[in-house]
Short mmCIF file of N, CA and C in Angstrom, two decimals:
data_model
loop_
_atom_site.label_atom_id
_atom_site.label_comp_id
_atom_site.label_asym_id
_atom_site.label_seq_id
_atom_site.Cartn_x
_atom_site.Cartn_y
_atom_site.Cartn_z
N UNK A 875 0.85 -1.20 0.00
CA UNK A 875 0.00 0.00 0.00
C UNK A 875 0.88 1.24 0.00
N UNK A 876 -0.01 2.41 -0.72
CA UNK A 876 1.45 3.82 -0.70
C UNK A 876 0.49 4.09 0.13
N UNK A 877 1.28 5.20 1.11
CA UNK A 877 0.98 6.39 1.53
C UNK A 877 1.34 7.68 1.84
N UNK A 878 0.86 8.38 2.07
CA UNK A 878 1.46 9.99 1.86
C UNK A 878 1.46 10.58 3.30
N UNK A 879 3.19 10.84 3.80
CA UNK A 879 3.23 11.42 5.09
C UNK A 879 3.30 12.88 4.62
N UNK A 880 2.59 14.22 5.85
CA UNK A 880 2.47 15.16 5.86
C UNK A 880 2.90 15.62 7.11
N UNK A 881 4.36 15.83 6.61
CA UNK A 881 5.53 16.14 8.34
C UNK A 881 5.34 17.58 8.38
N UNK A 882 5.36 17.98 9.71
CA UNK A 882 5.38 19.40 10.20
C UNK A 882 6.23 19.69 11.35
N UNK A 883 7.37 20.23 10.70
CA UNK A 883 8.36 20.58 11.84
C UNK A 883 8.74 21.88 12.22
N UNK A 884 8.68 22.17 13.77
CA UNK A 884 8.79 23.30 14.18
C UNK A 884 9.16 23.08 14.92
N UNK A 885 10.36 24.25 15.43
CA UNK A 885 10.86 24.90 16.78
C UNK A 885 10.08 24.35 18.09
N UNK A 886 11.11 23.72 18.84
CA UNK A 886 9.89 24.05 20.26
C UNK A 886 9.39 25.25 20.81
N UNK A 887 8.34 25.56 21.41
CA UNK A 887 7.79 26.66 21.81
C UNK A 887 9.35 27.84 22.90
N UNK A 888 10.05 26.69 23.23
CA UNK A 888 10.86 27.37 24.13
C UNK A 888 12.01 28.02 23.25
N UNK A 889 11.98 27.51 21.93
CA UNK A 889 13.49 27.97 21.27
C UNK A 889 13.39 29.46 20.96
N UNK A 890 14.15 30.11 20.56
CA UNK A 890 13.87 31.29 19.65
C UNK A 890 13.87 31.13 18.51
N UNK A 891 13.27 31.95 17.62
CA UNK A 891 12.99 31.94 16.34
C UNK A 891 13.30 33.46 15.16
N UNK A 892 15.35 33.20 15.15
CA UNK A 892 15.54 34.10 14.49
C UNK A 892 14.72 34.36 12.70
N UNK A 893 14.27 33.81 12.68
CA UNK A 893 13.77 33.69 10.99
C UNK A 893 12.74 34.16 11.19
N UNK A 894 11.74 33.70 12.18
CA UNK A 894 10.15 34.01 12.24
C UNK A 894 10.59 35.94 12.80
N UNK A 895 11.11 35.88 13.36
CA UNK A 895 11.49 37.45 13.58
C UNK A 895 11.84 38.41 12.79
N UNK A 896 12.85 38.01 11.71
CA UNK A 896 13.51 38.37 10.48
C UNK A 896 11.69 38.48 9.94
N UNK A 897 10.99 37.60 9.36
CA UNK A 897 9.68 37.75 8.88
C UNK A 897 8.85 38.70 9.21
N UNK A 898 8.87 38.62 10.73
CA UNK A 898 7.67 39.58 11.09
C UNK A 898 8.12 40.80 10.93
N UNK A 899 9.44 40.91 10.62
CA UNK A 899 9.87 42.49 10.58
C UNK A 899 9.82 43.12 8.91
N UNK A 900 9.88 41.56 8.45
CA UNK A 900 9.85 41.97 6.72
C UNK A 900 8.30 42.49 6.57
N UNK A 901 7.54 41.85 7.29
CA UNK A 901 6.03 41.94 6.92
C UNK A 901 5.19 43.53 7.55
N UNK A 902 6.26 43.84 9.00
CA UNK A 902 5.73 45.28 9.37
C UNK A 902 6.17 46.20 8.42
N UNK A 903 7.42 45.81 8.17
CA UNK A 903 7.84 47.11 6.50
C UNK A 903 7.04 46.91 5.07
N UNK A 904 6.49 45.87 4.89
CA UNK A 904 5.54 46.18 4.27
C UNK A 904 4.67 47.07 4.64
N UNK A 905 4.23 47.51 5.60
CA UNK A 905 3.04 47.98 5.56
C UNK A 905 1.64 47.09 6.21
N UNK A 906 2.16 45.48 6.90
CA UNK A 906 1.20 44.89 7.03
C UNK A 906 1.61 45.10 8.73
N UNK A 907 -0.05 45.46 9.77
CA UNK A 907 0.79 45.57 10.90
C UNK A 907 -0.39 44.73 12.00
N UNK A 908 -0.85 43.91 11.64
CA UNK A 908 -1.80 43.11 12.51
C UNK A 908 -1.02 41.84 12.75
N UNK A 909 -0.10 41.19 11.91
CA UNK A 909 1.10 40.65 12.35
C UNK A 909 1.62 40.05 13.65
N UNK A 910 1.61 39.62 14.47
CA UNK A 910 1.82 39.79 16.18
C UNK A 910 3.01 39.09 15.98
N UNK A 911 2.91 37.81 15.43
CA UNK A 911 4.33 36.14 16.09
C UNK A 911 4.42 35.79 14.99
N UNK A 912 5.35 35.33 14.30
CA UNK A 912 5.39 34.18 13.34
C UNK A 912 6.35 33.01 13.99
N UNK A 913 6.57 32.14 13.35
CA UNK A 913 7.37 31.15 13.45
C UNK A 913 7.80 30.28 12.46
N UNK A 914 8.98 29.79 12.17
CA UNK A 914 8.66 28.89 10.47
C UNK A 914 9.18 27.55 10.85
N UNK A 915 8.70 26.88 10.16
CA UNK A 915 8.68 25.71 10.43
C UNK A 915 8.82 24.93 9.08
N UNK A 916 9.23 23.94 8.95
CA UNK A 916 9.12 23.12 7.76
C UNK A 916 7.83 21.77 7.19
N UNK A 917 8.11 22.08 6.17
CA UNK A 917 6.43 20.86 6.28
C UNK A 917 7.11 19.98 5.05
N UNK A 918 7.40 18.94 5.23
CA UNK A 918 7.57 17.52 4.10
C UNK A 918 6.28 16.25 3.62
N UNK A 919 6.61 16.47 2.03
CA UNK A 919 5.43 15.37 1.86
C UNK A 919 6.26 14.00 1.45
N UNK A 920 6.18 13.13 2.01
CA UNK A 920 6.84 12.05 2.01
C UNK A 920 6.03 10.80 1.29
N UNK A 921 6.15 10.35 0.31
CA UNK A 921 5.44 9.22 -0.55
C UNK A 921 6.32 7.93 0.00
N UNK A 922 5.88 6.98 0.59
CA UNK A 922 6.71 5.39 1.08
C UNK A 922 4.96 4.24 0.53
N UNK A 923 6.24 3.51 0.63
CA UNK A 923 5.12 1.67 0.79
C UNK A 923 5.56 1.42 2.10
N UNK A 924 4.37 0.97 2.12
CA UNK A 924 3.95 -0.23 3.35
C UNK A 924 2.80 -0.58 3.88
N UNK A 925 3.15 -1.81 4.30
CA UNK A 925 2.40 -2.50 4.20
C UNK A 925 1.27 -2.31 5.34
N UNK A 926 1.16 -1.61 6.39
CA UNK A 926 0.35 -1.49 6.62
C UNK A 926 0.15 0.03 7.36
N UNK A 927 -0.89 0.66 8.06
CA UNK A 927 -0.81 2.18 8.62
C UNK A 927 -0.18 2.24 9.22
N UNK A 928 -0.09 1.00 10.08
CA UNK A 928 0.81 1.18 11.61
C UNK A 928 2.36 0.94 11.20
N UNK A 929 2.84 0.46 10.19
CA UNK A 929 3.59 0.13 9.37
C UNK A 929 4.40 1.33 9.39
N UNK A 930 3.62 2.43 8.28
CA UNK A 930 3.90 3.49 7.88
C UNK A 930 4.07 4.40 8.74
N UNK A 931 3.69 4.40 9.67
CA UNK A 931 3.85 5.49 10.86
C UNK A 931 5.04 5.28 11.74
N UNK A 932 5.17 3.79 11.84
CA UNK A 932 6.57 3.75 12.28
C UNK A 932 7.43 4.24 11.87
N UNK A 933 7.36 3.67 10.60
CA UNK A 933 8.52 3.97 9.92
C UNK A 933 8.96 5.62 9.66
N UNK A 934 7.69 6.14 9.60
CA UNK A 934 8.16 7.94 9.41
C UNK A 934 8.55 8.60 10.69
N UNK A 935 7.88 7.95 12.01
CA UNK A 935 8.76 8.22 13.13
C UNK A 935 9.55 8.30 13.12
N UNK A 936 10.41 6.79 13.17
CA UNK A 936 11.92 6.51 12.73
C UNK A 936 12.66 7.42 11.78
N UNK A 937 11.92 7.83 10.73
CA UNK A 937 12.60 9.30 9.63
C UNK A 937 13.23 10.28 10.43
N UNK A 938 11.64 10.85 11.07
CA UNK A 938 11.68 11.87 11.41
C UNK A 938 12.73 12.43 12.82
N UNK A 939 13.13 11.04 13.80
CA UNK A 939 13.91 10.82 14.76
C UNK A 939 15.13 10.97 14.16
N UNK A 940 15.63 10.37 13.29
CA UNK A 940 17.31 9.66 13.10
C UNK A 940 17.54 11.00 11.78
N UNK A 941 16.43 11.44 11.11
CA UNK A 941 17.36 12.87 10.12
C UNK A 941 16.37 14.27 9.84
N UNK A 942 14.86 13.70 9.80
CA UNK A 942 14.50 14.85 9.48
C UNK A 942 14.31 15.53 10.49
N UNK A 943 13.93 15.78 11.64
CA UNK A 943 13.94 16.84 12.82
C UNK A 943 15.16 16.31 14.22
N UNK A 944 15.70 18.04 14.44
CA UNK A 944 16.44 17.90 15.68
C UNK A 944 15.87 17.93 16.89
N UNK A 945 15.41 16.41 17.53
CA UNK A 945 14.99 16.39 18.24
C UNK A 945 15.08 17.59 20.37
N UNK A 946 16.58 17.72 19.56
CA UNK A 946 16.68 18.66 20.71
C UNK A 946 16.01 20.10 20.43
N UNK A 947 16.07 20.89 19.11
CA UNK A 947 15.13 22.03 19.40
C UNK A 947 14.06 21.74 18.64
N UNK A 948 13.43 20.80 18.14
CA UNK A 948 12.03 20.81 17.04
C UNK A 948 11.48 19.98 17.36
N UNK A 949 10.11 20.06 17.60
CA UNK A 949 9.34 18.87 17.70
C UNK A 949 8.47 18.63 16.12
N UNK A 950 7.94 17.39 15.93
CA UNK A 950 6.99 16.90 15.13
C UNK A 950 5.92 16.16 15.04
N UNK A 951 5.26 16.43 13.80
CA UNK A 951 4.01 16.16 13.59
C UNK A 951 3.83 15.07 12.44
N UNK A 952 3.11 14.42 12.19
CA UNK A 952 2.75 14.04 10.80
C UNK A 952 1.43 13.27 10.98
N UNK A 953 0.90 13.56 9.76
CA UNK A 953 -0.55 12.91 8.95
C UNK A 953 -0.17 11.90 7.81
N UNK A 954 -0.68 10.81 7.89
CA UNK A 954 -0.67 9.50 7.45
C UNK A 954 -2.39 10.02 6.12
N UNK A 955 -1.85 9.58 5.12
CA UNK A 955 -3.11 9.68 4.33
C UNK A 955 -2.64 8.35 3.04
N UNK A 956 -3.67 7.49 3.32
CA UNK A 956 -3.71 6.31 2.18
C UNK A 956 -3.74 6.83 0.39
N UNK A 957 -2.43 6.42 -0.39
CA UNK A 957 -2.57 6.85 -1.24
C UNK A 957 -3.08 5.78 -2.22
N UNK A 958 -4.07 5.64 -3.20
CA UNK A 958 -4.48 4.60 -4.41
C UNK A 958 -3.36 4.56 -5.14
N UNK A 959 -3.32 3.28 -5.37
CA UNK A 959 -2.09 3.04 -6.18
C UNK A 959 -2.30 3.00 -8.03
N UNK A 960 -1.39 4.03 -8.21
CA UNK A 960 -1.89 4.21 -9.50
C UNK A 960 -0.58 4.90 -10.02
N UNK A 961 -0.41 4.92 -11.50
CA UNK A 961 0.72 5.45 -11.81
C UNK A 961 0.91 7.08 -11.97
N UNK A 962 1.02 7.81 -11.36
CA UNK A 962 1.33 9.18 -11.77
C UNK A 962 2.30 9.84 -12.08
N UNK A 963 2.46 10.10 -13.06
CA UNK A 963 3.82 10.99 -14.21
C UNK A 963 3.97 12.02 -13.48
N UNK A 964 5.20 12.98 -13.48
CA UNK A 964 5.73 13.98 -13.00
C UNK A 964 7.00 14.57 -13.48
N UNK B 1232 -10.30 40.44 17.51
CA UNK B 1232 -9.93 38.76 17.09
C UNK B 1232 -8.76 38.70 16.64
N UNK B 1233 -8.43 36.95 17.36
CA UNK B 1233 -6.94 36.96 17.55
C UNK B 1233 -7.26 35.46 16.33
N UNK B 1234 -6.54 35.31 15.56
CA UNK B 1234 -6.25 34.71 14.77
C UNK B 1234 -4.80 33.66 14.30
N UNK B 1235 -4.98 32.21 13.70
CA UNK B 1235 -3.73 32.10 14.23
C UNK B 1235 -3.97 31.33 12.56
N UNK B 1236 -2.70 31.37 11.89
CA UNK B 1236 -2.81 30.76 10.69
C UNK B 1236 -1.86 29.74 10.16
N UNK B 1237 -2.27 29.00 9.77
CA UNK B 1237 -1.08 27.86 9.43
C UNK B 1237 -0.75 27.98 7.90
N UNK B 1238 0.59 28.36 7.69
CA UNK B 1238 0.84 29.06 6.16
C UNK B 1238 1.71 27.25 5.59
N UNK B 1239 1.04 26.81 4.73
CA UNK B 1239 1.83 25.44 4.09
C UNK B 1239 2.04 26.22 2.52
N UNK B 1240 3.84 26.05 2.16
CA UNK B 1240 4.19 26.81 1.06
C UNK B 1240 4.71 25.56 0.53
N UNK B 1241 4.50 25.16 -0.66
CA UNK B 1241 5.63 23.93 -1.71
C UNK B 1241 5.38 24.78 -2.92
N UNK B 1242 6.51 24.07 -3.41
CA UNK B 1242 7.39 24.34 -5.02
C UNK B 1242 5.97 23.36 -5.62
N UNK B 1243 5.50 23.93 -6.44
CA UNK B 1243 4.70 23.83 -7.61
C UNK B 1243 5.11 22.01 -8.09
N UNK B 1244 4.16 20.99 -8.61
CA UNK B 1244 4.40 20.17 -8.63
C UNK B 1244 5.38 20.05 -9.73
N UNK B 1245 5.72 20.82 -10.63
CA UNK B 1245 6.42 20.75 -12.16
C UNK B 1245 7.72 21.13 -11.89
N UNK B 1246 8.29 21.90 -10.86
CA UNK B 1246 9.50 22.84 -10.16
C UNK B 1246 10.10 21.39 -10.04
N UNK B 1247 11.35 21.58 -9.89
CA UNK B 1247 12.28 20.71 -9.16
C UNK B 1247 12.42 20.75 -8.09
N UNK B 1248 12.62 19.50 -7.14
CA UNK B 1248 13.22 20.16 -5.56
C UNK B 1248 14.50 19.01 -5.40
N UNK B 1249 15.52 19.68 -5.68
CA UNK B 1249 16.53 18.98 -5.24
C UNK B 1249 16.96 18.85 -3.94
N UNK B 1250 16.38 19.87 -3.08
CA UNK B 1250 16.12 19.49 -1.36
C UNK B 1250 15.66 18.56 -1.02
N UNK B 1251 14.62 17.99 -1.57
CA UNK B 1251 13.78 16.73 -1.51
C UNK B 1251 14.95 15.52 -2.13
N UNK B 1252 15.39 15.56 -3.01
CA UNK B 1252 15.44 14.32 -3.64
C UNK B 1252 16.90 14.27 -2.96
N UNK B 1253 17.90 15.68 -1.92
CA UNK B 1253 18.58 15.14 -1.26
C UNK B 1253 18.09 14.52 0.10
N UNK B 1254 17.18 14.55 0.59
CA UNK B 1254 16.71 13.86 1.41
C UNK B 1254 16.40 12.80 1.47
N UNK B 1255 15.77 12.39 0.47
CA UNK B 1255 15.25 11.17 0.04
C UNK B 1255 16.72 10.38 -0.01
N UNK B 1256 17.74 11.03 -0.83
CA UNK B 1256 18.98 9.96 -0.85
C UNK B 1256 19.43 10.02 0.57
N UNK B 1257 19.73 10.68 1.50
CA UNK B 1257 20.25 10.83 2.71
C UNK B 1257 18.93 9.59 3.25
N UNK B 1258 17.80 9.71 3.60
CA UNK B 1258 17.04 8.57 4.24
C UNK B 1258 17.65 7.33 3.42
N UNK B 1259 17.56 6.72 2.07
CA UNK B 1259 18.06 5.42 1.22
C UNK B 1259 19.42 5.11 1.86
N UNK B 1260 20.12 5.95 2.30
CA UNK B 1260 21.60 5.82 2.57
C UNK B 1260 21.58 5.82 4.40
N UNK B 1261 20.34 5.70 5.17
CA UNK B 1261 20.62 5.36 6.79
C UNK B 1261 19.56 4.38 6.66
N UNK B 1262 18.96 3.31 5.61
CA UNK B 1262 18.35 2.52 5.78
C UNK B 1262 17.24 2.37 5.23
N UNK B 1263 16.38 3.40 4.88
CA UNK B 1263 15.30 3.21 4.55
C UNK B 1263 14.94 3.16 3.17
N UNK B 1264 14.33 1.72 3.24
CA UNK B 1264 14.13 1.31 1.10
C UNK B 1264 12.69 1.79 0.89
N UNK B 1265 11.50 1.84 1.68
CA UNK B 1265 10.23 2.66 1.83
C UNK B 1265 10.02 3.95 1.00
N UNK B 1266 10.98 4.80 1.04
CA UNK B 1266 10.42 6.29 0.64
C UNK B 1266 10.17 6.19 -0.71
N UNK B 1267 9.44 6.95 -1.58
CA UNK B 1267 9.64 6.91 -2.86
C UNK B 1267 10.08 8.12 -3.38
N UNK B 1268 9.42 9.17 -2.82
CA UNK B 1268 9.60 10.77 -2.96
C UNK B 1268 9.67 11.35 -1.73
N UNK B 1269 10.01 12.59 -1.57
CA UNK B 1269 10.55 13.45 -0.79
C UNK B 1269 9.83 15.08 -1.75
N UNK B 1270 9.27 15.67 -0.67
CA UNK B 1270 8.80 17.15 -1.27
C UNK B 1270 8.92 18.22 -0.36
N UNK B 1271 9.91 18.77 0.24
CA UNK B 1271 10.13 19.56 0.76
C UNK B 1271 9.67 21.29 0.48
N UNK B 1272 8.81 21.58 1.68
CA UNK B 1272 8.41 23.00 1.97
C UNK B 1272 8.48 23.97 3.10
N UNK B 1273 7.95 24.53 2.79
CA UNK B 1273 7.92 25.79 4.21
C UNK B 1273 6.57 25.67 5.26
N UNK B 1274 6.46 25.82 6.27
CA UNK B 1274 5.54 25.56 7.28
C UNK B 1274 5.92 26.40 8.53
N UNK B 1275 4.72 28.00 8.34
CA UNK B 1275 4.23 28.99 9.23
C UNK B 1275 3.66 29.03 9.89
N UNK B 1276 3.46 29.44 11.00
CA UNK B 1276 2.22 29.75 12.10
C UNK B 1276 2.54 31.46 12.63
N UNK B 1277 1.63 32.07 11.99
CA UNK B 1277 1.25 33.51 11.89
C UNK B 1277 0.51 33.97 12.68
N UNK B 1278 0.66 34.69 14.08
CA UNK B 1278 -0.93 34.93 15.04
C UNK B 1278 -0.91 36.47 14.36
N UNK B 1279 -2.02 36.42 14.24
CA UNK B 1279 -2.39 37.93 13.82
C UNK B 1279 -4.07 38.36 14.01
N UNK B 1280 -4.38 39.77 14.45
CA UNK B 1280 -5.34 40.45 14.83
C UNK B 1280 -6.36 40.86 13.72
N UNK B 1281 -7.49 40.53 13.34
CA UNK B 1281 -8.48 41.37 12.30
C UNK B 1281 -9.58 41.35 12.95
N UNK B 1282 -10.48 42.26 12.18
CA UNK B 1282 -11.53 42.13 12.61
C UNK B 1282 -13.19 40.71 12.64
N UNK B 1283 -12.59 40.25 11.30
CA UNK B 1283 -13.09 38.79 11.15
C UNK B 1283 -12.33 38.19 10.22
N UNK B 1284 -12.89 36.66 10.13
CA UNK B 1284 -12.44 35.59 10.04
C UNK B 1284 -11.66 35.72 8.09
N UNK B 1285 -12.72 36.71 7.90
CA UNK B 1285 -12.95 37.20 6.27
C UNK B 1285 -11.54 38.46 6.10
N UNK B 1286 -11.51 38.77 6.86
CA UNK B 1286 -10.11 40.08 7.04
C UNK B 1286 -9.19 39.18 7.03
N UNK B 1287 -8.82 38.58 7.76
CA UNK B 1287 -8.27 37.79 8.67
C UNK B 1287 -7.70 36.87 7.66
N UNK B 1288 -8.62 36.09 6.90
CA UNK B 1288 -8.14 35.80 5.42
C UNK B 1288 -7.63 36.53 4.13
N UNK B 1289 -8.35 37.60 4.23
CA UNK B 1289 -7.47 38.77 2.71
C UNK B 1289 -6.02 39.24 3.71
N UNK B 1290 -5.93 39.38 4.72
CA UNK B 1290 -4.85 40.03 4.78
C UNK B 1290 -3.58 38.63 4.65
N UNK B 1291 -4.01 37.43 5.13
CA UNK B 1291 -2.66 36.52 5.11
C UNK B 1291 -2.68 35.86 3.80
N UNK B 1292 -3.44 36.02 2.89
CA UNK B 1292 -3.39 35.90 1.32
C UNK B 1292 -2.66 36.99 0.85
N UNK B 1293 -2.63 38.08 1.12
CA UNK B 1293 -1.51 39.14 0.70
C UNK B 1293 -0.51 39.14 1.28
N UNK B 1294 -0.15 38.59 2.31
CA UNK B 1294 1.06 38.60 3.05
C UNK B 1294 1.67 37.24 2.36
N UNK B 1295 1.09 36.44 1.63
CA UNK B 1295 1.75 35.24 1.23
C UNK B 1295 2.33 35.95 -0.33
N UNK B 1296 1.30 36.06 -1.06
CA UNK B 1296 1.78 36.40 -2.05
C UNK B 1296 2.69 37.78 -2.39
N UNK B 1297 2.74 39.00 -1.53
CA UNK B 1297 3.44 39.49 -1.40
C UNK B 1297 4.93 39.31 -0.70
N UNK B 1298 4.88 38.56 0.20
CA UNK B 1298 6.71 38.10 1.12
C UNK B 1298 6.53 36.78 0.87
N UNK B 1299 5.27 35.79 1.62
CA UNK B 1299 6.23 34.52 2.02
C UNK B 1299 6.09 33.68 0.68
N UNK B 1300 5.28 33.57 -0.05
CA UNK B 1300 5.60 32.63 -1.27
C UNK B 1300 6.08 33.42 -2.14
N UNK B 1301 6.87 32.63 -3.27
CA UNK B 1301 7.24 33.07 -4.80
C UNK B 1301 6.19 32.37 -5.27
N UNK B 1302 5.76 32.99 -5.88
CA UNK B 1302 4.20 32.26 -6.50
C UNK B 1302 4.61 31.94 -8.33
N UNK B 1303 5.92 32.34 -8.31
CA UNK B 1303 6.05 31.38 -9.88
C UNK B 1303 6.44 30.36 -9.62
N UNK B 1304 7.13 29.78 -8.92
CA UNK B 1304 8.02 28.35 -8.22
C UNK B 1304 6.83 27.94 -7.11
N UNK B 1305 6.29 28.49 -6.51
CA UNK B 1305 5.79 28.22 -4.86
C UNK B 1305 4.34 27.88 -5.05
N UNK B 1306 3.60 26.71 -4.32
CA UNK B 1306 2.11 27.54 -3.97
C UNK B 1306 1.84 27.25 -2.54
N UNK B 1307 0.86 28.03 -2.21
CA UNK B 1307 0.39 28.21 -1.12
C UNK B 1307 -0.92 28.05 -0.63
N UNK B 1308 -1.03 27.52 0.85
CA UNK B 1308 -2.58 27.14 1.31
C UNK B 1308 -2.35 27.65 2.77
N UNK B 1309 -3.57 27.86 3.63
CA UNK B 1309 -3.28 28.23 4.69
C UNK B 1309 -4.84 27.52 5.21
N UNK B 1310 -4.60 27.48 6.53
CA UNK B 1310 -5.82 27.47 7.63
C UNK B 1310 -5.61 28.42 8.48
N UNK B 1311 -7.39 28.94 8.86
CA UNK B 1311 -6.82 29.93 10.25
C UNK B 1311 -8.15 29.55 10.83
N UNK B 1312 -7.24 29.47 12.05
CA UNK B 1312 -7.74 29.19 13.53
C UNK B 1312 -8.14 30.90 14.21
N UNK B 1313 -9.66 30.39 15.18
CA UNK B 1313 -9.85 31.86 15.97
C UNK B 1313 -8.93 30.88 17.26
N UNK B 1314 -7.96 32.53 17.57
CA UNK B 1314 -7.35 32.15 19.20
C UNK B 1314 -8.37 32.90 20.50
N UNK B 1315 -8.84 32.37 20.99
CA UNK B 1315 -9.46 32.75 22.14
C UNK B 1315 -8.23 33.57 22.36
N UNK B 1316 -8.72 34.87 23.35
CA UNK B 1316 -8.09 36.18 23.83
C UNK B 1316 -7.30 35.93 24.89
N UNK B 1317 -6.21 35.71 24.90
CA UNK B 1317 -5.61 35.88 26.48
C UNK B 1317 -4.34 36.11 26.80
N UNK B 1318 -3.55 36.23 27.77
CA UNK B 1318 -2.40 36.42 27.89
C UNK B 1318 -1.50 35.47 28.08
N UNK B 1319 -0.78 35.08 26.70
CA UNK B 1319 -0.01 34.27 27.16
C UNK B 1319 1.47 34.61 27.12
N UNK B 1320 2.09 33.53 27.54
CA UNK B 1320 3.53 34.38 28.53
C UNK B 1320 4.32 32.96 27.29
N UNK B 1321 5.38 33.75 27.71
CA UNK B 1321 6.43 33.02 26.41
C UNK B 1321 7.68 33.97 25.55
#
């Protein structure tokens, strides 16, 4: 079976967030000023097989532990969505 | 109204992302034969003030397409959440 992980990685609430700062300051010089916090974070769509949900979730744990997030300042998220198997060009 | 928005930015499905497809080789190369693709993006959380839910939406649709996406390479989706009012410390 494919399925499609939808990782969301962000800063822990405790880190600082030089980028989201850098942003909010790009966005008050615009001219935009309702603005309050940002924060940025990364979001990955990950296409794998396996064989089953519980399968797949392990396994993107395991991703997301050993390379895609630093567990010391970022925590994560992800959504599991069953993909039909079918051929799609790209 | 306090508003909180979740900004999800990816490279257009036709763009290249060689961020992705180094990831994808970095996961193949600590073990994992599962992945097929890798799609690497940006992932915001924006609190910001309007007067409704409808403001609240035109203004972080212009704030995307004006700073945070490149909208020839990029697209963009967002959700926004109402934040109940309060003081939080952080």
């Amino acid at each position: 079976m494919d399925y499609l992980a939808k990782i969301y990685i962000t800063l822990k609430p405790a880190v600082n967030d030089p980028q989201g700062v850098t942003v909010l300051g790009a966005l008050k010089n615009l001219g935009f000023t309702t603005p309050a916090n940002v924060r940025v974070g990364k979001y990955l769509e990950l296409s794998l097989a396996a064989e089953s949900q519980d399968a797949a979730k392990t396994q993107v744990d395991e991703m997301c532990k050993k390379l895609l997030a630093n567990i010391v300042i970022e925590q994560y998220r992800f959504d599991l969505e069953e993909v039909p198997a079918n051929t799609s060009g790209g």
